[in-house]
Each structure stands twice: as structure tokens, then as C-alpha cells.
PDB file of C-alpha atoms in Angstrom:
ATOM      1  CA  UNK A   1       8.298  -8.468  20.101  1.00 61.00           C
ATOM      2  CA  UNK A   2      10.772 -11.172  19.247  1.00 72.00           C
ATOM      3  CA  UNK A   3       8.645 -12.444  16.551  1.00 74.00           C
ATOM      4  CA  UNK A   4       8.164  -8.729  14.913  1.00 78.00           C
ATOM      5  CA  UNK A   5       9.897  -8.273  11.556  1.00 81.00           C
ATOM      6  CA  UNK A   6      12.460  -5.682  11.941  1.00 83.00           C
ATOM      7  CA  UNK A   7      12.183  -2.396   9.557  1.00 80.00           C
ATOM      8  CA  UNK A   8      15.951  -3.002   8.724  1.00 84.00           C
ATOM      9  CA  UNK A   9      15.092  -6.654   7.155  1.00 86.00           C
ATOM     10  CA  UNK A  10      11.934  -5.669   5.311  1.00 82.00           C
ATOM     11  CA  UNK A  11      13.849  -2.513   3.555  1.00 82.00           C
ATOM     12  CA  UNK A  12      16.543  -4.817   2.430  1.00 86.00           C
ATOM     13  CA  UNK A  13      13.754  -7.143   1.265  1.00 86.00           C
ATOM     14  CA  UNK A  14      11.912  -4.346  -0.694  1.00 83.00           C
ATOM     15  CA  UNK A  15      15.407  -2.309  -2.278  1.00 84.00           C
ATOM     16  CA  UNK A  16      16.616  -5.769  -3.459  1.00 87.00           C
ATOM     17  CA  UNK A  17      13.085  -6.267  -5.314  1.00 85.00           C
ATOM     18  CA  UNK A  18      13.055  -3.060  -6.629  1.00 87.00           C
ATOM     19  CA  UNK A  19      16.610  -3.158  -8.491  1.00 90.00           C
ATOM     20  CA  UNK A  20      15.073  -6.470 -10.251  1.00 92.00           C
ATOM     21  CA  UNK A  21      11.976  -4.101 -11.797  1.00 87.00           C
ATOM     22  CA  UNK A  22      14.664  -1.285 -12.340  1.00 90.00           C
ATOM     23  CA  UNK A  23      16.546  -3.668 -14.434  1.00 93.00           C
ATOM     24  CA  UNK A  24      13.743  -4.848 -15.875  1.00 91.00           C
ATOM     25  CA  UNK A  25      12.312  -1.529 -16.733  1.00 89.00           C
ATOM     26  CA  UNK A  26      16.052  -0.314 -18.221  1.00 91.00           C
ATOM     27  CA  UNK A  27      15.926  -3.861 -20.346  1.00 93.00           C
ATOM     28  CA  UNK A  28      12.242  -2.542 -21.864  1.00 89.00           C
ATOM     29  CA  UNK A  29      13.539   1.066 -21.921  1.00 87.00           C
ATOM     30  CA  UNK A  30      16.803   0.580 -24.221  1.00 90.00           C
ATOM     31  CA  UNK A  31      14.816  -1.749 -26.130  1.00 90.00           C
ATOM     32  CA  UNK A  32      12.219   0.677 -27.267  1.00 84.00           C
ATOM     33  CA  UNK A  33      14.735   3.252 -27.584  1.00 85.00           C
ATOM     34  CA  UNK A  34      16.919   0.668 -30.286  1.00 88.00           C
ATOM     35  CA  UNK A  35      13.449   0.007 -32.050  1.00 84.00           C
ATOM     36  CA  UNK A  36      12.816   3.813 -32.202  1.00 81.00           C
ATOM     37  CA  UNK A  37      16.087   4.550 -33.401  1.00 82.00           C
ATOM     38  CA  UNK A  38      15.654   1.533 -36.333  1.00 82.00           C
ATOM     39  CA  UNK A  39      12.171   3.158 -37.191  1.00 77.00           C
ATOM     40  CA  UNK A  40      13.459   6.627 -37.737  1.00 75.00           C
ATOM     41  CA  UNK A  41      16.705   5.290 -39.545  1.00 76.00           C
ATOM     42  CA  UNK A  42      14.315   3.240 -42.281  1.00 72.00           C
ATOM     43  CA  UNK A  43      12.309   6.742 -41.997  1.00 67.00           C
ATOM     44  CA  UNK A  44       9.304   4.500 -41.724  1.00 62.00           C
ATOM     45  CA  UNK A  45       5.809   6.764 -41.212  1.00 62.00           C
ATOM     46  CA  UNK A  46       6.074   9.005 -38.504  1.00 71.00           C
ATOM     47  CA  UNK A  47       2.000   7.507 -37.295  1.00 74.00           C
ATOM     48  CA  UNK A  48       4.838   4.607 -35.932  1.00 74.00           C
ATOM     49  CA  UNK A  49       7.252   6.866 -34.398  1.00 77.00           C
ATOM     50  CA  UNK A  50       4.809   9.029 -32.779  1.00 80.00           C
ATOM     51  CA  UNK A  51       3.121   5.866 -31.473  1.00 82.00           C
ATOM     52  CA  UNK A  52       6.168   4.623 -29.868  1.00 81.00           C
ATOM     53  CA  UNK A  53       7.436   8.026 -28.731  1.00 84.00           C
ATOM     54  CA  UNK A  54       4.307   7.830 -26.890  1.00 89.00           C
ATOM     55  CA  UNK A  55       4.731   4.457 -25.560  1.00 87.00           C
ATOM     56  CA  UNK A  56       8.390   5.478 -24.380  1.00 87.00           C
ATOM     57  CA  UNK A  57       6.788   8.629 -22.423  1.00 91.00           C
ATOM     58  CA  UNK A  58       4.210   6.431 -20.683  1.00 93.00           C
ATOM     59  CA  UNK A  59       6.891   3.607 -19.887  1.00 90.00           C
ATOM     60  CA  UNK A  60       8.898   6.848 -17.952  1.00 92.00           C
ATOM     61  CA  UNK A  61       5.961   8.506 -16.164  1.00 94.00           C
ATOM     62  CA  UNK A  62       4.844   5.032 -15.383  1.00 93.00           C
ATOM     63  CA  UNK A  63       8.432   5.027 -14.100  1.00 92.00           C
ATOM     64  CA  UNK A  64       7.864   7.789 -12.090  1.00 94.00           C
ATOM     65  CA  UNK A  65       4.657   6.686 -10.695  1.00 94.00           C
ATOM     66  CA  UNK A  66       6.273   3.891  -8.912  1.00 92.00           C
ATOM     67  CA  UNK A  67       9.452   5.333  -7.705  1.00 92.00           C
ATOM     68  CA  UNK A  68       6.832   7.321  -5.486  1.00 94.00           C
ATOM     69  CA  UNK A  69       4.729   4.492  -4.612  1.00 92.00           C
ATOM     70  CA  UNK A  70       8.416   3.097  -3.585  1.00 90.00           C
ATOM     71  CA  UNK A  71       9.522   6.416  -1.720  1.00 90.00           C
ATOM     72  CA  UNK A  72       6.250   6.178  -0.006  1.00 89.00           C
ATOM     73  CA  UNK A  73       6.283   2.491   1.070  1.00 87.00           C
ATOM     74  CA  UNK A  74      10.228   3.156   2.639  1.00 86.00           C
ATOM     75  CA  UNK A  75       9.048   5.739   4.455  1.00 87.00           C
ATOM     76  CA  UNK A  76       6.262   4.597   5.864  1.00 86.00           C
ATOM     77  CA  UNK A  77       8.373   1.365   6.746  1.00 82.00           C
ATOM     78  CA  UNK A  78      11.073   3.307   8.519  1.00 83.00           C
ATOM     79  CA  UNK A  79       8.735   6.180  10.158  1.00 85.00           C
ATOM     80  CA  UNK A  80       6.016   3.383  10.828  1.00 81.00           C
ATOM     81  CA  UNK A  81       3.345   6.554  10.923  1.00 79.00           C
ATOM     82  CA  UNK A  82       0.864   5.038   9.106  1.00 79.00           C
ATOM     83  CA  UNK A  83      -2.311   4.353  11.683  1.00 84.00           C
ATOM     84  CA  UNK A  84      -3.169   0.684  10.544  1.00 82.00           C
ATOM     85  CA  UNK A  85      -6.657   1.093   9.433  1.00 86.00           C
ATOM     86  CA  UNK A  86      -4.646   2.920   6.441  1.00 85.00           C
ATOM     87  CA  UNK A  87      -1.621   0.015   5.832  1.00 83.00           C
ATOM     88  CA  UNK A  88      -3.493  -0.828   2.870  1.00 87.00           C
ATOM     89  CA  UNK A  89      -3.044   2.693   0.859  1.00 87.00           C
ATOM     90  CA  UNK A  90       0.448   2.764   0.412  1.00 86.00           C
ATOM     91  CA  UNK A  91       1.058  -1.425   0.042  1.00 84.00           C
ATOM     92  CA  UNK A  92      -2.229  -2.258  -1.833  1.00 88.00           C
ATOM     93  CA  UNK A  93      -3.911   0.585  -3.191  1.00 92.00           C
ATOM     94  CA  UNK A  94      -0.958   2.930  -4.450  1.00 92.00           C
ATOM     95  CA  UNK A  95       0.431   0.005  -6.818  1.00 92.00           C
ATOM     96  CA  UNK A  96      -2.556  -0.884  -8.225  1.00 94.00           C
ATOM     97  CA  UNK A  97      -3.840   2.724  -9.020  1.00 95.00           C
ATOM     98  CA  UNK A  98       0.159   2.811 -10.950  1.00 94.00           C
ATOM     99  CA  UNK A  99      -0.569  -0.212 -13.094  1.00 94.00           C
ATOM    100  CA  UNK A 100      -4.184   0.701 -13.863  1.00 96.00           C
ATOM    101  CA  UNK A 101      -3.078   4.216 -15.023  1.00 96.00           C
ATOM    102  CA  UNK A 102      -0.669   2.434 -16.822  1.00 94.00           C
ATOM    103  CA  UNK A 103      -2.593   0.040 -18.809  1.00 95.00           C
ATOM    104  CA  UNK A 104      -5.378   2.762 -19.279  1.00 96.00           C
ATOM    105  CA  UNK A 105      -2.646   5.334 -20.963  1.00 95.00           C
ATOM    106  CA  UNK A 106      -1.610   2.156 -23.139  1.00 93.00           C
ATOM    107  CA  UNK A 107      -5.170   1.050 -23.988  1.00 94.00           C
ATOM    108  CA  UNK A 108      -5.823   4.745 -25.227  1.00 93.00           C
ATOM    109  CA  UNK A 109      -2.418   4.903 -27.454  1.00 90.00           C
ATOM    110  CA  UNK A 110      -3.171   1.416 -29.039  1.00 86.00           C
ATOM    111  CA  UNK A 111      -7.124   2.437 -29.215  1.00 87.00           C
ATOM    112  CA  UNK A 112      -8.666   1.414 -32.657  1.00 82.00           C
ATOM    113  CA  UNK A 113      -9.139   4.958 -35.191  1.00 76.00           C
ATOM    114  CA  UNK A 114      -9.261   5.391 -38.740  1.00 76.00           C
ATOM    115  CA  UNK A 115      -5.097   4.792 -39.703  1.00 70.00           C
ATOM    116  CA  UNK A 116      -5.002   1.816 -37.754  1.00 71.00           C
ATOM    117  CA  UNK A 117      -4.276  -0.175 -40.754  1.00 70.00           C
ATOM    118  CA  UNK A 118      -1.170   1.269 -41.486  1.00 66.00           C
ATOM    119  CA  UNK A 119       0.030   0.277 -37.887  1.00 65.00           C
ATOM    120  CA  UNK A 120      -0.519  -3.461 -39.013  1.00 65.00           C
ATOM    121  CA  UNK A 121       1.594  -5.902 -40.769  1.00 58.00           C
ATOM    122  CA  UNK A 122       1.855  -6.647 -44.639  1.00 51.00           C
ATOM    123  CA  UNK A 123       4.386  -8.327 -46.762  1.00 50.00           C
ATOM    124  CA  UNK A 124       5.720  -6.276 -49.495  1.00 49.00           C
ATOM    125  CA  UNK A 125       5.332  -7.506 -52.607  1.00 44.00           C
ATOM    126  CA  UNK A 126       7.633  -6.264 -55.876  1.00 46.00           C
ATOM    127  CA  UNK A 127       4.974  -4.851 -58.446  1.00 44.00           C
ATOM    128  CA  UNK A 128       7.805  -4.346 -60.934  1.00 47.00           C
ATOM    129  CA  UNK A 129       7.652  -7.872 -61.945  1.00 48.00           C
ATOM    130  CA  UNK A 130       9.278  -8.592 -65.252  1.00 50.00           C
ATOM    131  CA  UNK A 131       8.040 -10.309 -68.561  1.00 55.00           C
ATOM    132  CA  UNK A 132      10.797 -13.201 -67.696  1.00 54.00           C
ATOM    133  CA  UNK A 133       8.954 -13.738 -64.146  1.00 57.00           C
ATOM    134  CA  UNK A 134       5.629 -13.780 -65.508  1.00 61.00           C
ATOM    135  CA  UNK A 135       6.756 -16.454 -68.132  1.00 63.00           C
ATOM    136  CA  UNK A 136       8.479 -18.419 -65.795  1.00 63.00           C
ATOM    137  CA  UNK A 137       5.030 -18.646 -63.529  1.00 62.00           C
ATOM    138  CA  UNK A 138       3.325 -19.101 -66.670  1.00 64.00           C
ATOM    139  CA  UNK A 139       4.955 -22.181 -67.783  1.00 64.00           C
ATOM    140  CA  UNK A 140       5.167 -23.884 -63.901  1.00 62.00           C
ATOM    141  CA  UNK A 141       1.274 -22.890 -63.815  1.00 62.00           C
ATOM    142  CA  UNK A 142       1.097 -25.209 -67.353  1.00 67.00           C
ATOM    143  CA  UNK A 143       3.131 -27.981 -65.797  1.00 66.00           C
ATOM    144  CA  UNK A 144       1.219 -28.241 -62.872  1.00 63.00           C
ATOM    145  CA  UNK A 145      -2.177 -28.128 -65.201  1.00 64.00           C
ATOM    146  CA  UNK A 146      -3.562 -24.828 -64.226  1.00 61.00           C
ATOM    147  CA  UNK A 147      -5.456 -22.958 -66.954  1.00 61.00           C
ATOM    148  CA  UNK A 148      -3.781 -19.691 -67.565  1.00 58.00           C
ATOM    149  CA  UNK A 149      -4.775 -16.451 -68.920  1.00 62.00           C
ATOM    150  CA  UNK A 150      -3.322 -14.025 -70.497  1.00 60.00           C
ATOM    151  CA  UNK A 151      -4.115 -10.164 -68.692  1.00 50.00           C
TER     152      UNK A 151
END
């Protein structure tokens, strides 16, 4: 008995380690929330918005998920009912099964489809350019001894 770890110890242990992901999850939350806010301010396509409405609503049932597999893990610490063939379900198994839901739900949202493409990056480029611009490029292109053409 005197080398038994008290249930008073490991729940301080466990509530202390669980603020540090609930400040980490907050950080991630108001971040996405910011970004969505930006996104529907530049009224950018609303494929992007939905995407990352979607993201937000699997970050907070992922949320959810784990305050469970938290609730669960306390309780069983505290009421010590679980038989001990079992300890593994609620320690091992429970987190696991959150964060493989987790990455499955974002897998599907960020799966590969026909309007992928307009999820990805390009630069914008000003088709409006002006006789002045082309001239300019024109005469650098002669300087440099490039052959130009004329379109």
C-alpha cells in the first residue's frame, strides 16, 4: 500500500494535462474562427467557407469526444470500478478510437473530388496590362537579347 499512487495525485496529474489541450484546442479554435471570419469578409468562394465550417464542426465534436473520454477516465479513477482485465478501454482504447474518428472525418473533408483545384493556391496575375507595360518588357527583353514578337 505505501507504494500505491493515490487517486487524489493522479486526478491532479490528469486535470492539469487536460487544461494544456483545452488551451491548446481554444488557441486552434479562435484561430479558425479569425480565418473564417477573413474568408467571408474577402467573400472568397463559399467551396472555402463550407470547407472550414466543416473543419470547425469536427474540431468541436472532436472536442466533445474527449471531454467524455476525460469524464470517463476521472471516474473510473475516483470510483476505481473498472475490473482490470478492462483498464485498457477507458486509458488506451477510448483515446485512440477519438483521434482515429478524428483524422478519418478530416481525411473525408480534405478527400480529393472534382473542385479541388479551386481549394489550391495561385498567384493572381493583372490581365489588364497596359501598352506602357508591354513596351517596357519589350525593350528589357531587347536589352537582355531575347527575340521578341509582336502578338
Amino acid at each position: 500500500d505505501q507504494y500505491m499512487i493515490t487517486p487524489r495525485f493522479i486526478m491532479a496529474i490528469t486535470v492539469s494535462d487536460s487544461l494544456i489541450w483545452l488551451v491548446l484546442f481554444m488557441w486552434v479554435y479562435c484561430k479558425f474562427n479569425s480565418l473564417l471570419v477573413t474568408l467571408q469578409d474577402q467573400k472568397l468562394g463559399s467551396e472555402i467557407v463550407r470547407l472550414f465550417l466543416n473543419v470547425r464542426l469536427v474540431l468541436v465534436g472532436t472536442f466533445l469526444l474527449a471531454a467524455v473520454v476525460l469524464l470517463m477516465q476521472l471516474a473510473d479513477v475516483w470510483l476505481a470500478v473498472t475490473p482490470w482485465k478492462l483498464q485498457w478501454v477507458p486509458y488506451d482504447a477510448a483515446p485512440h478510437a477519438v483521434y482515429t474518428l478524428f483524422l478519418l472525418a478530416v481525411m473525408i473533408l480534405w478527400w480529393p473530388h472534382a473542385d479541388s483545384r479551386k481549394l489550391g493556391y495561385y498567384d493572381s496575375v493583372n490581365q489588364d496590362e497596359t501598352e506602357a507595360g508591354k513596351e517596357a518588357c519589350r525593350v528589357v527583353a531587347e536589352q537582355v537579347g531575347a527575340k521578341v514578337e509582336e502578338y
